[in-house]
Amino acid sequence: MNATTLGLRRGWTEQLNLWSDRKELLNALVGTVGTYVVLVLFIGDDNVPGAPVSMAAFMTPGFLAFAVFSTGLMGLPMLIAADREEGTLMRARTLPRGIRVYLTGRAVSTLLTIALNAALVLLVAVPLAGVTAPATPARWFTLAWVLVLGTLAVVPLGAMIGSLVSGPKAAAAMLALPSMLLMLVSGVMFPLEALPGLVRGIAQFFPLYWQGLGLRAAFLPDSVLATELGHSWPLGRAAAVLGAWAVGGMVLAPWLLRRVRGR
């Protein structure tokens, strides 16, 4: 069996074990859906300036994008740091293609976690924020590739951070503030046009902006284009940026993880 097949099997098995734990499922329900409900109630149902869409509906794709981003960039480093402390990484390093299998398994597990969180949020978003499902097969396809490519863009980065920090608590402390700041400047909660030009340029370098744009293209009507930069959905550029982050990370992450030493 090749490394990819083993990694897929490993990730599926880990996720089944996680889903069998009622406490973990409850944490996912309260942590993700609860936060979303609070944000919707706080934002209210006023329309986005210049577009016939409520702020709650506009925020929903951005919330999903940040859920993808934070799961890969905050949750994953804490898991990897814990695995390093327990010796899991060192054991994987002794096996043929062990690090690549480990990283693939973590990517699969993260993607399945994101899929569950997205499904839970959308079940609440339809009645609460008035969000509708993608209207065409093309938009369903956009939703699928943005979630998959967005996950692959942040999982290797999270793996590299997890291999460098001293432990799970250090990872949480180091990543919480930068992630919140990036969320504020990436246009996932409100239109990016409201921010200065320099901030827009910085936001477009990171995958979070492109994840949010792709999900807005999947869920929101074209009337929202009035609030987008360039008044269009540059999905080709979004795929290119997310793909570049994914490929670069998948090349660098195994190389870095192979050099991790247990204490």
Coordinates of C-alpha atoms in Angstrom, one line a residue, residues 101-191:
V101 CA 1.4 8.9 6.1
Y102 CA 1.1 10.8 9.4
L103 CA 0.7 14.2 7.6
T104 CA -1.9 12.8 5.1
G105 CA -3.8 11.2 8.0
R106 CA -3.9 14.5 9.9
A107 CA -5.1 16.3 6.7
V108 CA -7.9 13.8 6.2
S109 CA -9.0 14.0 9.8
T110 CA -8.9 17.8 9.7
L111 CA -11.0 17.8 6.5
L112 CA -13.6 15.5 8.0
T113 CA -13.8 17.7 11.1
I114 CA -14.3 20.8 8.9
A115 CA -17.0 19.0 7.0
L116 CA -18.9 18.2 10.2
N117 CA -18.5 21.7 11.5
A118 CA -19.7 23.2 8.2
A119 CA -22.8 20.9 8.1
L120 CA -23.7 21.9 11.7
V121 CA -23.3 25.6 11.0
L122 CA -25.3 25.4 7.8
L123 CA -28.2 23.6 9.5
V124 CA -28.4 26.6 11.9
A125 CA -27.7 29.2 9.2
V126 CA -30.6 28.4 7.0
P127 CA -33.4 29.3 9.5
L128 CA -31.4 31.8 11.5
A129 CA -29.6 33.9 8.9
G130 CA -31.6 33.2 5.8
V131 CA -28.7 31.5 4.0
T132 CA -29.7 29.3 1.1
A133 CA -27.9 26.3 -0.3
P134 CA -25.8 26.8 -3.5
A135 CA -28.3 27.3 -6.4
T136 CA -26.5 25.5 -9.2
P137 CA -24.2 22.4 -9.6
A138 CA -21.3 24.8 -10.5
R139 CA -21.7 26.5 -7.1
W140 CA -21.8 23.1 -5.3
F141 CA -18.5 22.3 -7.1
T142 CA -17.1 25.7 -6.0
L143 CA -18.1 24.9 -2.4
A144 CA -16.4 21.5 -2.6
W145 CA -13.1 22.6 -4.1
V146 CA -12.8 25.6 -1.8
L147 CA -13.2 23.5 1.3
V148 CA -10.8 20.8 0.1
L149 CA -8.1 23.2 -1.3
G150 CA -8.5 25.6 1.6
T151 CA -7.9 22.7 4.0
L152 CA -4.8 21.5 2.1
A153 CA -3.5 25.1 2.1
V154 CA -3.5 25.4 5.9
V155 CA -2.9 21.9 7.1
P156 CA 0.8 21.7 6.1
L157 CA 1.4 25.2 7.6
G158 CA -0.3 24.0 10.9
A159 CA 1.9 20.9 10.8
M160 CA 5.1 23.0 10.5
I161 CA 4.0 25.3 13.4
G162 CA 3.1 22.3 15.5
S163 CA 6.6 20.8 15.0
L164 CA 8.3 24.0 16.1
V165 CA 6.4 25.0 19.2
S166 CA 7.3 23.6 22.6
G167 CA 3.8 22.2 23.4
P168 CA 0.0 22.5 22.9
K169 CA -0.4 25.4 25.3
A170 CA 2.4 27.3 23.6
A171 CA 0.8 26.8 20.3
A172 CA -2.5 28.1 21.5
A173 CA -0.9 31.2 23.1
M174 CA 1.2 32.0 20.0
L175 CA -1.5 31.6 17.4
A176 CA -4.7 33.0 19.0
L177 CA -3.9 36.8 18.5
P178 CA -2.4 36.6 15.0
S179 CA -5.4 34.5 13.9
M180 CA -7.9 37.0 15.3
L181 CA -6.1 39.9 13.6
L182 CA -6.0 38.1 10.3
M183 CA -9.7 37.4 10.6
L184 CA -10.4 41.1 11.1
V185 CA -8.4 42.2 8.0
S186 CA -9.4 39.4 5.6
G187 CA -12.9 40.6 4.8
V188 CA -14.5 37.4 6.1
M189 CA -16.8 39.2 8.6
F190 CA -17.4 42.5 6.6
P191 CA -16.6 43.7 3.1

